[in-house]
XYZ file of C-alpha atoms in Angstrom:
779
model
C 94.047 177.456 -67.001
C 93.412 180.815 -65.416
C 91.309 181.553 -62.384
C 89.700 184.843 -61.503
C 88.834 185.794 -57.940
C 86.960 189.078 -57.544
C 88.433 191.440 -54.967
C 86.906 194.796 -55.946
C 83.689 196.072 -57.448
C 83.185 196.294 -61.221
C 82.625 200.031 -61.158
C 84.348 200.568 -64.486
C 81.932 198.228 -66.262
C 78.555 199.303 -67.552
C 76.578 196.236 -66.605
C 73.106 195.125 -67.608
C 70.424 194.354 -65.065
C 71.367 190.702 -65.396
C 75.012 191.291 -64.584
C 76.287 190.879 -61.067
C 79.555 191.257 -59.252
C 81.881 188.513 -60.459
C 82.860 186.828 -57.217
C 85.247 184.182 -58.520
C 86.161 182.834 -61.930
C 88.495 180.196 -63.316
C 89.632 179.525 -66.867
C 90.993 176.078 -67.567
C 92.666 174.818 -70.724
C 91.651 171.199 -70.618
C 92.004 169.123 -73.737
C 94.112 166.172 -74.768
C 95.705 168.113 -77.615
C 96.086 171.881 -77.652
C 95.435 174.027 -80.686
C 96.542 177.422 -81.940
C 94.485 180.330 -80.658
C 94.049 179.097 -77.099
C 96.560 181.620 -75.787
C 94.452 184.458 -77.176
C 91.465 183.148 -75.232
C 93.510 182.787 -72.028
C 94.954 186.268 -72.449
C 91.558 187.860 -72.984
C 89.930 186.037 -70.075
C 92.713 187.036 -67.716
C 92.820 190.667 -68.779
C 89.059 191.183 -68.797
C 88.946 189.525 -65.395
C 91.544 191.963 -64.119
C 89.635 194.773 -65.819
C 86.577 193.924 -63.726
C 88.673 194.148 -60.568
C 89.178 190.421 -60.153
C 92.119 188.440 -58.895
C 93.348 186.014 -61.529
C 95.075 182.654 -61.300
C 96.710 180.354 -63.817
C 95.983 176.676 -63.428
C 98.695 174.740 -65.195
C 98.295 171.328 -66.835
C 94.530 171.405 -67.235
C 92.293 169.314 -64.975
C 95.361 167.584 -63.542
C 96.543 170.888 -62.147
C 93.054 171.489 -60.807
C 93.167 168.181 -58.955
C 96.764 168.522 -57.732
C 96.475 172.173 -56.701
C 99.488 173.707 -54.971
C 101.986 175.285 -57.374
C 99.763 174.371 -60.308
C 97.456 177.234 -59.332
C 99.419 180.462 -59.434
C 98.454 184.144 -59.619
C 98.368 185.692 -63.084
C 99.077 189.315 -63.864
C 98.508 191.599 -66.808
C 102.132 191.232 -67.820
C 102.161 187.445 -67.510
C 99.930 187.105 -70.565
C 101.953 189.525 -72.670
C 103.484 188.271 -75.947
C 101.198 185.222 -75.994
C 99.112 185.969 -79.069
C 101.602 184.686 -81.625
C 102.346 181.445 -79.795
C 100.692 178.167 -80.730
C 99.301 175.682 -78.215
C 98.872 176.966 -74.682
C 101.630 178.380 -72.508
C 99.949 177.157 -69.328
C 99.877 173.556 -70.453
C 97.223 170.903 -70.769
C 97.185 167.216 -69.993
C 95.019 164.124 -69.904
C 93.648 163.604 -66.424
C 92.314 160.234 -65.313
C 91.943 161.527 -61.764
C 89.278 164.039 -62.735
C 87.166 161.226 -64.184
C 86.736 159.808 -60.678
C 84.604 161.310 -57.958
C 87.587 161.296 -55.627
C 89.577 163.376 -58.104
C 86.724 165.827 -58.548
C 86.475 166.161 -54.767
C 90.126 167.208 -54.647
C 89.494 169.726 -57.417
C 86.460 171.094 -55.589
C 88.449 171.435 -52.384
C 91.121 173.464 -54.173
C 88.463 175.747 -55.636
C 86.670 176.264 -52.353
C 89.877 177.108 -50.520
C 90.523 179.832 -53.075
C 86.899 180.990 -53.037
C 86.399 180.219 -56.719
C 82.858 179.528 -57.930
C 83.087 180.388 -61.649
C 84.810 178.110 -64.107
C 85.747 178.768 -67.732
C 86.940 175.752 -69.710
C 88.727 175.810 -73.074
C 88.691 172.404 -74.706
C 86.761 169.874 -76.725
C 83.436 168.202 -76.018
C 85.032 165.754 -73.568
C 86.555 168.507 -71.471
C 83.348 170.527 -71.505
C 81.259 167.485 -70.595
C 83.563 166.854 -67.641
C 83.157 170.454 -66.538
C 79.373 170.168 -66.697
C 79.445 166.954 -64.663
C 81.618 168.751 -62.121
C 79.006 171.463 -61.836
C 76.144 168.978 -61.547
C 77.887 167.196 -58.672
C 79.050 170.405 -56.993
C 76.551 170.457 -54.112
C 77.185 166.790 -53.328
C 80.940 167.282 -53.456
C 80.693 170.124 -50.939
C 78.609 167.961 -48.595
C 81.202 165.176 -48.756
C 84.053 167.622 -48.192
C 82.351 169.074 -45.118
C 81.709 165.596 -43.728
C 85.343 164.663 -44.288
C 86.493 167.823 -42.531
C 88.269 169.084 -45.654
C 86.319 172.342 -45.737
C 84.205 174.215 -43.198
C 80.469 174.890 -43.260
C 81.232 178.567 -43.794
C 83.468 177.825 -46.788
C 80.804 175.574 -48.273
C 78.184 178.292 -47.835
C 80.343 180.876 -49.608
C 80.889 178.458 -52.495
C 77.352 177.102 -52.696
C 77.155 176.918 -56.495
C 79.480 176.687 -59.475
C 78.920 178.539 -62.761
C 80.507 177.223 -65.948
C 81.148 178.679 -69.381
C 83.046 176.951 -72.160
C 85.091 177.925 -75.187
C 85.619 175.225 -77.784
C 89.209 174.583 -78.803
C 89.298 172.000 -81.583
C 90.724 171.850 -85.083
C 87.840 169.594 -86.153
C 85.158 172.314 -85.968
C 82.743 169.557 -84.951
C 80.790 171.487 -82.328
C 77.359 172.117 -83.813
C 75.772 175.515 -83.342
C 79.034 177.362 -83.950
C 80.528 178.573 -87.221
C 84.099 177.998 -86.111
C 85.995 176.605 -83.148
C 89.297 177.977 -81.890
C 92.161 176.376 -83.803
C 90.303 175.333 -86.957
C 91.366 178.254 -89.126
C 95.005 177.887 -88.077
C 94.904 174.181 -88.930
C 93.541 175.043 -92.372
C 96.435 177.468 -92.832
C 98.921 174.672 -92.111
C 97.174 172.294 -94.512
C 96.883 174.799 -97.356
C 100.552 175.728 -96.963
C 101.403 172.065 -97.539
C 98.950 171.745 -100.444
C 100.441 174.784 -102.172
C 103.964 173.448 -101.714
C 103.001 170.010 -103.002
C 101.118 171.424 -105.987
C 104.270 172.899 -107.502
C 106.176 169.610 -107.426
C 103.106 167.649 -108.536
C 102.690 169.851 -111.617
C 106.355 169.551 -112.470
C 106.340 165.749 -112.354
C 102.694 165.122 -113.382
C 101.931 163.369 -110.125
C 98.879 162.436 -108.133
C 99.061 163.453 -104.490
C 96.975 161.952 -101.714
C 96.828 164.088 -98.582
C 95.531 162.599 -95.369
C 94.204 165.153 -92.904
C 92.773 164.771 -89.429
C 89.102 163.943 -89.015
C 88.584 160.537 -87.471
C 85.213 160.720 -85.779
C 81.704 161.734 -86.743
C 81.507 165.436 -87.429
C 85.268 165.768 -87.701
C 85.361 166.326 -91.440
C 85.597 170.089 -91.666
C 89.315 170.126 -92.415
C 89.067 167.605 -95.242
C 86.004 169.162 -96.834
C 87.131 172.795 -96.697
C 90.619 171.820 -97.859
C 89.051 170.116 -100.880
C 87.030 173.259 -101.598
C 89.999 175.569 -101.073
C 92.388 173.690 -103.341
C 89.915 172.378 -105.910
C 90.696 168.752 -105.114
C 89.612 166.059 -107.562
C 88.108 163.910 -104.813
C 87.524 164.025 -101.066
C 86.832 161.097 -98.754
C 84.988 161.906 -95.531
C 83.322 159.549 -93.028
C 80.004 161.409 -93.059
C 79.456 160.863 -96.776
C 80.813 157.456 -97.820
C 81.282 157.156 -101.591
C 78.794 155.233 -103.678
C 79.437 151.601 -104.529
C 81.853 151.354 -107.407
C 83.667 154.526 -106.354
C 86.947 153.011 -107.491
C 85.861 153.114 -111.135
C 84.394 156.596 -110.732
C 87.589 157.948 -109.174
C 89.772 156.506 -111.905
C 87.528 157.938 -114.621
C 87.662 161.376 -113.065
C 91.450 161.376 -112.733
C 91.811 160.159 -116.305
C 89.463 162.841 -117.609
C 91.357 165.541 -115.751
C 94.635 164.449 -117.338
C 92.962 164.306 -120.747
C 91.945 167.958 -120.343
C 95.555 168.951 -119.810
C 95.841 168.849 -116.021
C 99.331 167.937 -114.857
C 98.362 166.964 -111.335
C 95.630 165.377 -109.288
C 94.881 166.046 -105.634
C 92.890 163.681 -103.439
C 91.991 164.636 -99.852
C 91.330 161.874 -97.324
C 89.993 162.305 -93.802
C 91.752 159.789 -91.590
C 88.412 158.197 -90.625
C 87.107 157.777 -94.177
C 85.076 154.641 -94.782
C 82.963 152.877 -97.366
C 79.194 152.356 -97.220
C 79.892 148.952 -95.688
C 81.773 150.632 -92.854
C 85.198 149.477 -94.037
C 88.095 151.946 -93.747
C 89.326 153.718 -96.871
C 93.007 154.443 -96.350
C 95.543 156.558 -98.186
C 97.609 153.485 -99.000
C 94.559 151.757 -100.449
C 93.833 154.714 -102.715
C 97.476 154.968 -103.773
C 97.540 151.300 -104.761
C 94.314 151.728 -106.729
C 95.591 154.729 -108.720
C 99.012 153.208 -109.322
C 97.787 149.778 -110.376
C 94.893 150.866 -112.592
C 96.179 154.097 -114.097
C 99.927 153.853 -113.723
C 100.098 157.401 -112.377
C 103.101 158.474 -110.341
C 101.396 158.736 -106.943
C 102.592 160.054 -103.586
C 100.969 160.039 -100.148
C 101.420 162.696 -97.471
C 100.038 162.249 -93.957
C 100.000 165.643 -92.288
C 99.426 164.429 -88.721
C 100.050 166.778 -85.821
C 101.572 169.488 -87.965
C 97.949 170.585 -88.371
C 97.718 171.430 -84.670
C 100.846 173.518 -84.406
C 102.312 176.724 -85.651
C 101.469 180.383 -85.261
C 97.742 181.031 -84.877
C 95.987 182.783 -87.734
C 94.551 186.261 -87.322
C 91.047 184.790 -87.268
C 91.856 182.442 -84.377
C 93.455 185.250 -82.378
C 90.409 187.452 -82.850
C 88.044 184.552 -82.173
C 89.887 183.582 -78.990
C 90.001 187.192 -77.805
C 86.315 187.805 -78.431
C 85.366 184.516 -76.799
C 87.457 185.285 -73.726
C 85.655 188.602 -73.295
C 82.237 187.037 -73.856
C 83.025 184.228 -71.409
C 83.624 186.706 -68.611
C 80.434 188.568 -69.538
C 78.488 185.294 -69.458
C 79.792 184.457 -65.997
C 78.939 187.933 -64.760
C 75.340 187.357 -65.791
C 75.159 183.760 -64.568
C 72.915 182.667 -61.717
C 72.605 179.302 -59.921
C 69.812 178.472 -62.383
C 71.758 179.387 -65.513
C 72.755 176.298 -67.494
C 76.378 175.789 -68.393
C 76.985 177.449 -71.759
C 79.445 177.598 -74.617
C 80.336 180.956 -76.168
C 81.164 181.194 -79.841
C 80.607 183.228 -82.990
C 77.890 182.869 -85.579
C 78.661 185.097 -88.535
C 80.027 188.163 -86.780
C 77.821 187.783 -83.701
C 78.711 186.379 -80.308
C 76.346 183.614 -79.271
C 75.816 181.495 -76.181
C 74.724 177.895 -76.534
C 73.653 175.350 -73.864
C 76.760 173.260 -73.317
C 75.132 169.862 -72.994
C 72.793 170.476 -75.916
C 75.861 171.003 -78.113
C 77.610 167.921 -76.749
C 74.559 165.723 -77.237
C 74.248 166.756 -80.878
C 77.936 166.092 -81.530
C 77.613 162.600 -80.093
C 74.737 161.586 -82.348
C 75.234 159.566 -85.488
C 77.115 161.033 -88.425
C 74.142 161.841 -90.637
C 72.354 163.826 -87.924
C 75.453 165.869 -87.142
C 76.069 166.472 -90.812
C 72.521 167.599 -91.517
C 72.210 169.874 -88.482
C 75.546 171.646 -88.888
C 74.709 173.879 -91.820
C 78.310 174.732 -92.674
C 79.036 171.053 -93.377
C 75.945 170.790 -95.544
C 76.658 173.960 -97.509
C 80.298 173.060 -98.046
C 79.399 169.568 -99.220
C 76.755 170.779 -101.661
C 79.144 173.343 -103.120
C 81.945 170.829 -103.465
C 79.711 168.275 -105.178
C 78.694 170.845 -107.779
C 82.200 172.141 -108.495
C 84.344 169.051 -108.109
C 83.798 167.615 -111.572
C 82.210 168.662 -114.828
C 78.662 167.420 -115.281
C 76.978 169.815 -117.733
C 73.354 169.294 -118.705
C 72.507 167.685 -122.032
C 70.639 170.801 -123.179
C 72.408 174.182 -123.271
C 70.636 177.206 -121.827
C 71.688 179.570 -124.666
C 72.580 182.067 -121.911
C 75.859 184.012 -121.945
C 77.171 185.130 -118.544
C 80.112 187.550 -118.408
C 82.519 187.810 -115.456
C 84.810 190.736 -114.718
C 87.090 192.054 -111.961
C 86.936 195.737 -110.967
C 89.159 197.826 -108.690
C 92.402 196.890 -106.970
C 93.458 193.221 -107.075
C 93.117 191.082 -103.983
C 93.608 187.458 -103.001
C 90.531 185.302 -103.533
C 89.264 187.011 -106.694
C 90.379 184.070 -108.822
C 88.637 181.563 -106.567
C 85.372 183.463 -107.065
C 85.880 183.556 -110.853
C 86.614 179.824 -110.958
C 83.503 178.941 -108.972
C 81.292 181.233 -111.055
C 82.630 179.810 -114.330
C 82.178 176.212 -113.301
C 78.755 176.779 -111.781
C 77.673 178.521 -114.980
C 78.880 175.638 -117.138
C 77.018 173.206 -114.885
C 73.863 175.278 -115.463
C 74.391 174.985 -119.215
C 75.491 178.595 -119.735
C 78.303 179.886 -121.927
C 80.752 181.762 -119.727
C 82.610 184.830 -120.967
C 85.686 186.450 -119.401
C 85.991 190.240 -119.546
C 89.618 191.289 -119.258
C 90.790 194.532 -117.585
C 87.491 195.594 -116.050
C 85.136 198.126 -117.600
C 87.936 199.257 -119.925
C 88.055 195.750 -121.348
C 84.278 195.569 -121.704
C 84.266 198.884 -123.570
C 87.110 197.745 -125.842
C 85.638 194.323 -126.549
C 88.197 192.287 -124.597
C 85.685 189.486 -124.077
C 86.621 185.823 -124.572
C 85.005 182.465 -123.758
C 86.284 180.854 -120.570
C 86.081 177.108 -120.011
C 86.125 174.572 -117.212
C 89.775 173.750 -117.805
C 90.840 177.384 -118.122
C 90.142 178.041 -114.437
C 91.837 174.898 -113.123
C 94.158 175.729 -110.249
C 92.848 179.272 -109.831
C 91.788 178.908 -106.175
C 95.353 179.256 -104.942
C 96.384 182.112 -107.217
C 96.626 185.621 -105.803
C 95.768 188.812 -107.625
C 93.487 188.830 -110.675
C 94.171 186.552 -113.633
C 91.499 188.357 -115.657
C 93.127 191.698 -114.993
C 91.428 194.520 -113.132
C 91.273 198.326 -113.267
C 89.710 201.053 -111.160
C 88.059 202.795 -114.125
C 84.317 203.413 -113.730
C 81.901 202.903 -116.644
C 80.160 206.308 -116.680
C 82.279 207.702 -119.546
C 82.131 204.498 -121.597
C 78.463 203.587 -121.419
C 77.932 203.799 -125.184
C 80.807 201.410 -125.944
C 79.839 199.089 -123.084
C 76.226 198.861 -124.262
C 77.399 198.086 -127.798
C 79.627 195.250 -126.628
C 76.941 193.815 -124.354
C 74.836 193.562 -127.495
C 77.731 192.380 -129.693
C 78.674 189.510 -127.407
C 75.037 188.824 -126.544
C 75.681 189.090 -122.767
C 72.584 188.147 -120.774
C 73.942 188.513 -117.222
C 76.960 190.053 -115.512
C 79.059 189.058 -112.497
C 81.149 191.963 -111.162
C 83.834 190.980 -108.639
C 85.653 193.804 -106.903
C 85.751 196.559 -104.310
C 84.035 199.910 -103.926
C 84.570 200.654 -107.641
C 82.639 197.487 -108.486
C 79.769 198.688 -106.288
C 79.751 202.202 -107.785
C 80.213 200.805 -111.288
C 77.227 198.537 -110.780
C 75.160 201.537 -109.690
C 76.198 203.446 -112.820
C 75.135 200.546 -115.041
C 71.768 200.387 -113.271
C 71.247 204.118 -113.691
C 72.128 203.790 -117.375
C 69.217 201.386 -117.928
C 66.978 204.378 -118.580
C 69.014 205.266 -121.666
C 70.550 201.953 -122.722
C 68.252 198.970 -123.016
C 71.289 196.685 -123.248
C 71.967 197.370 -119.554
C 68.630 195.757 -118.634
C 70.237 192.455 -117.673
C 70.607 190.841 -114.231
C 73.800 191.858 -112.431
C 75.450 190.788 -109.198
C 78.353 192.475 -107.398
C 80.633 190.258 -105.273
C 82.658 192.312 -102.732
C 86.370 191.629 -103.142
C 88.747 194.142 -101.550
C 91.289 194.247 -98.751
C 89.558 197.373 -97.411
C 86.310 195.516 -96.579
C 84.388 198.687 -97.392
C 81.636 197.530 -99.767
C 78.111 198.277 -98.487
C 75.887 195.233 -98.174
C 78.434 192.800 -96.758
C 80.100 192.311 -93.397
C 83.091 190.692 -95.093
C 84.839 191.057 -98.439
C 86.968 188.540 -100.294
C 90.630 189.412 -99.788
C 90.343 191.118 -96.407
C 91.313 187.971 -94.479
C 94.479 187.493 -96.519
C 95.461 191.125 -95.977
C 94.700 190.852 -92.277
C 96.944 187.802 -91.900
C 99.716 189.579 -93.800
C 99.536 192.562 -91.440
C 99.359 190.346 -88.351
C 102.341 188.192 -89.309
C 104.338 191.305 -90.224
C 103.556 192.885 -86.862
C 104.710 189.672 -85.160
C 108.054 189.944 -86.891
C 108.345 193.633 -86.191
C 107.702 193.106 -82.482
C 110.079 190.151 -82.384
C 112.823 192.313 -83.868
C 112.854 194.305 -80.652
C 113.500 191.267 -78.475
C 116.533 191.887 -76.323
C 116.803 195.532 -77.336
C 115.884 198.636 -75.401
C 112.282 199.771 -75.013
C 110.756 200.371 -78.442
C 107.453 201.455 -79.987
C 106.522 200.576 -83.555
C 104.258 202.772 -85.694
C 102.720 200.730 -88.531
C 100.576 202.127 -91.349
C 97.960 199.827 -92.861
C 95.842 200.025 -96.021
C 92.084 200.383 -96.118
C 91.392 203.801 -97.591
C 89.022 205.492 -95.147
C 87.878 202.152 -93.720
C 89.523 201.183 -90.442
C 88.683 197.472 -90.603
C 92.238 196.252 -91.231
C 93.799 198.517 -88.601
C 91.215 197.540 -85.987
C 91.226 193.790 -86.562
C 94.990 193.630 -86.973
C 95.293 195.619 -83.757
C 93.201 193.015 -81.964
C 95.089 190.110 -83.556
C 98.570 191.544 -82.977
C 97.953 193.051 -79.535
C 98.299 196.699 -80.505
C 98.239 199.506 -77.943
C 96.193 201.731 -80.251
C 94.734 201.754 -83.754
C 93.919 205.106 -85.318
C 91.069 205.047 -87.839
C 88.941 207.560 -89.725
C 85.636 206.339 -88.252
C 86.726 207.071 -84.670
C 87.878 210.679 -84.559
C 90.959 211.478 -82.491
C 92.810 214.660 -81.560
C 96.034 215.741 -79.921
C 94.643 214.985 -76.468
C 93.995 211.387 -77.514
C 97.529 211.115 -78.838
C 98.791 212.499 -75.546
C 96.831 209.860 -73.619
C 98.278 207.112 -75.834
C 101.828 208.351 -75.297
C 101.231 208.490 -71.549
C 99.883 204.951 -71.654
C 103.059 203.721 -73.324
C 105.272 205.600 -70.894
C 103.547 203.752 -68.037
C 103.752 200.459 -69.911
C 107.513 200.809 -70.288
C 107.831 200.865 -66.496
C 106.692 197.227 -66.457
C 108.426 194.136 -67.803
C 106.738 194.677 -71.181
C 109.219 196.640 -73.266
C 107.430 196.874 -76.609
C 104.587 198.923 -77.993
C 102.626 198.674 -81.223
C 100.588 201.483 -82.795
C 98.587 200.959 -85.998
C 97.344 203.774 -88.191
C 94.889 203.441 -91.046
C 96.311 205.260 -94.080
C 93.485 207.840 -94.278
C 92.630 208.091 -90.604
C 93.485 211.803 -90.429
C 94.870 214.189 -93.023
C 96.905 216.148 -90.479
C 97.962 213.471 -88.008
C 99.945 211.549 -90.597
C 102.090 208.500 -89.945
C 105.157 210.726 -90.010
C 103.553 213.162 -87.554
C 102.646 210.392 -85.116
C 106.096 208.868 -85.450
C 107.756 212.218 -84.713
C 105.411 212.901 -81.799
C 106.039 209.538 -80.157
C 109.774 209.816 -80.799
C 109.926 213.238 -79.149
C 107.763 212.370 -76.138
C 109.451 209.031 -75.604
C 112.986 210.377 -75.418
C 114.885 208.707 -72.608
C 112.116 206.119 -72.141
C 111.600 204.459 -75.527
C 112.583 204.952 -79.130
C 110.381 204.517 -82.222
C 110.439 202.756 -85.544
C 108.074 203.315 -88.487
C 106.781 200.848 -91.079
C 104.468 201.497 -94.037
C 103.270 198.088 -95.200
C 101.984 199.262 -98.586
C 100.896 196.970 -101.404
C 102.224 193.798 -99.820
C 98.798 193.691 -98.153
C 97.151 193.124 -101.549
C 99.454 190.332 -102.663
C 100.260 186.777 -101.703
C 98.325 183.543 -101.986
C 94.780 183.593 -100.590
C 94.100 182.294 -97.114
C 91.801 179.273 -96.672
C 88.984 181.619 -95.657
C 89.280 183.734 -98.800
C 89.490 180.665 -101.043
C 86.448 179.106 -99.406
C 84.516 182.390 -99.208
C 85.306 183.265 -102.820
C 84.253 179.810 -103.959
C 80.902 179.995 -102.202
C 80.226 183.562 -103.362
C 81.064 182.779 -106.974
C 78.884 179.674 -107.044
C 75.938 181.341 -105.316
C 76.050 184.374 -107.604
C 75.538 182.271 -110.730
C 72.761 180.216 -109.165
C 70.983 183.472 -108.289
C 71.503 184.873 -111.780
C 70.102 181.682 -113.281
C 66.871 182.079 -111.310
C 66.716 185.807 -112.022
C 67.116 185.169 -115.765
C 64.079 182.903 -115.673
C 62.070 185.667 -113.987
C 63.216 188.270 -116.523
C 62.589 186.197 -119.652
C 59.690 187.749 -121.548
C 58.584 187.198 -125.138
C 61.805 185.564 -126.210
C 64.218 188.057 -124.622
C 65.818 189.038 -121.328
C 64.623 192.319 -119.839
C 65.565 193.213 -116.256
C 64.895 196.713 -114.966
C 63.611 196.162 -111.418
C 65.809 197.121 -108.427
C 66.107 193.500 -107.294
C 67.659 192.472 -110.621
C 70.971 194.189 -109.727
C 72.248 193.190 -106.288
C 75.251 192.981 -104.021
C 75.887 189.458 -102.760
C 77.160 189.829 -99.214
C 77.461 188.099 -95.898
C 75.082 189.641 -93.381
C 75.500 188.238 -89.877
C 74.888 184.555 -90.579
C 73.847 184.232 -94.203
C 74.706 185.151 -97.773
C 72.093 187.640 -98.948
C 71.295 189.590 -102.099
C 70.540 193.281 -101.580
C 69.551 195.666 -104.394
C 72.300 198.117 -105.280
C 69.826 200.995 -105.278
C 68.699 200.260 -101.720
C 72.267 200.317 -100.410
C 72.816 203.922 -101.499
C 71.215 205.174 -98.258
C 73.838 203.317 -96.234
C 76.792 204.606 -98.246
C 79.201 207.437 -97.551
C 80.277 207.986 -101.152
C 82.762 210.727 -100.278
C 84.795 208.456 -98.052
C 83.920 205.176 -99.798
C 82.630 203.366 -96.739
C 79.298 202.058 -95.424
C 77.620 204.313 -92.870
C 77.142 201.355 -90.519
C 80.011 198.956 -89.833
C 79.593 196.056 -87.407
C 83.253 195.788 -86.374
C 83.260 199.230 -84.733
C 81.458 197.657 -81.759
C 84.436 195.461 -80.918
C 87.011 198.274 -80.826
C 86.595 198.674 -77.044
C 87.845 195.096 -76.637
C 91.210 196.053 -78.120
C 91.477 198.997 -75.738
C 90.550 196.940 -72.689
C 93.082 194.245 -73.596
C 95.688 197.005 -73.960
C 94.858 198.152 -70.391
C 93.079 201.410 -71.099
C 90.674 202.557 -68.413
C 87.496 202.753 -70.461
C 83.930 201.594 -70.032
C 82.656 198.509 -71.812
C 79.012 198.803 -72.752
C 77.416 195.381 -72.335
C 73.923 196.503 -73.266
C 74.171 194.365 -76.410
C 74.885 191.033 -74.798
C 74.543 187.605 -76.364
C 71.399 185.710 -75.417
C 71.287 181.956 -74.957
C 70.389 180.212 -78.185
C 69.661 176.614 -79.113
C 71.458 174.280 -81.470
C 68.477 172.374 -82.836
C 66.184 174.545 -84.929
C 63.741 173.958 -87.732
C 65.854 173.284 -90.778
C 65.257 174.559 -94.266
C 65.216 172.084 -97.177
C 68.552 170.694 -98.234
C 70.757 173.252 -99.880
C 68.565 176.270 -99.098
């Protein structure tokens, strides 16, 4: 828990008309069980509070520390939250607190706040903790009256603390807070689970075993971990409380496992949420499922209950960024709060910060399972996707459509998950799926083969590109490509890759004027560590690369523990796109991140060196500088290393690391597996509809702009945008979009690194509502 008490004006902050001087603020970590990523939120709240000129306090042990006061409420400094980002849980502690559930306990807490002049409260926890905070606020006036009557506080103190503002940040691995895309800790928990799944898969394949994994998710709405894990690992079955299996599920499960073995699969994976139940409301346990599989099928079956391992460990890059952004937004929300402002929760929807009425969220979560499931669109979308891809159920009548899939550009983690989903979704639609090996080269050379349901089994967890991929563009091979499109009777094309895939798609569209064979529907799925494809805020593979950079930076910084003062210069990939350097800088706590999009000169480098010289005078002895590989042709990584080494003589020394192609390798993160799966499935569904539109007089003919699109995530939804329309937003020379959303959050990294800059809050998050008019199921 951290408290912020304002002592000076916020002159360094560009505030909106709504914003006011932040008089007092408190951040409390109050949940029964802590999760990874909370420290990032605490760190950001404290540092942004200090940035506004506030005085900051830690409150240790959650609400119990709030009630007990004394040494539990201690001043926090900039340095006291250093080196917290990589730590799981919360360094300031959390505990169950029966005292706070009583009015007497809340009176003690109120007295401690009033004595410190604190009237703004920020709570990090689950729905129970946030509900308690809202009740505290509702009772605030009455508590002050009782404290004055009891002589615990004076009339003057009560007047100065006449109202209490509250903002919440949700810390929960269950991701069961409707209205938000993700809660702090969920992504890290998925990382722990997938690590176990990957480890188990190898032994299961070796011994031809069936593994049953029980993950957390006991109550209504708490199924995210089980469902996304099933999607990410391609599980044969998933049991979740929200969607009890149909009657006779035992026979269905056994048939599916038997069919999978008959197709050559050497393992089966079953995911069980700990609260799974039948339609009669009876529990479905891991032991029950194990007995069923063993007795009926005779399969060698093992059960693994993950338990609290899901809550621990190093936070993922996503959770660090989420916690940091939420901490900043929480302070902004309190600055704009008035006595009439309802308590709110800050979170992210897509890439946007949002504010939601706290009690509206809590009330939705506490409704029955079906309502929660239907309102929370991520649950619905994940469930629909899983149902379609979990088992083969092709239509009786084939479509006579051939859909080809290819990978273009550099390999990245998550490509194979997208291919798998596209193949299986195509088969479900009745299409014949074709694999093009080695990109446009392979298409020109006729390296096209059928790809089946079984072929792509186990591909979600494989890194790189199983199909093979090359950077070659099609412009010089259009004749050969058109001939092979005709030879293999290809009616639609899925292109998965980076900027080359985007440019290659454009070249195919332009070739339609000369080659009629190119007049087929096409969709480009962005997949690149650089995250530089126009038309999408995120690309498959970028999250895996970001986590690789973040974990490497953690190790690099840790290597300096106990040594003299040291600054690390780390070069990241990304081409001319600074996404990886910026986001890794925020996740790893970098002092600066040099990118192409934000021009810098020798004066900026001088300022950064001066900043580090001042930093080394404190108890923080380490510095981290990231540089995007193409940020500046003259200020190279070697130049910056030499400059820092020279200027830091006698104060700090430097080390240099070029991360290189390790950023493109490794197994995909849960996000990239899930994202790739959804993108692959959605691309084929779109192509299927587009093929119907383009079918004329017994043939496919597609030559309109909207028949060749990029499938991307824009803010909160997956959208299809014509390739031709995206040309206006493309810097072809530098291979980046002209507008990039993540540039707006770069000031956050600088503020958290203690640079004296202005934060423009003109684009603040408005209060939204959880319950909206819903679209039909699956739309």
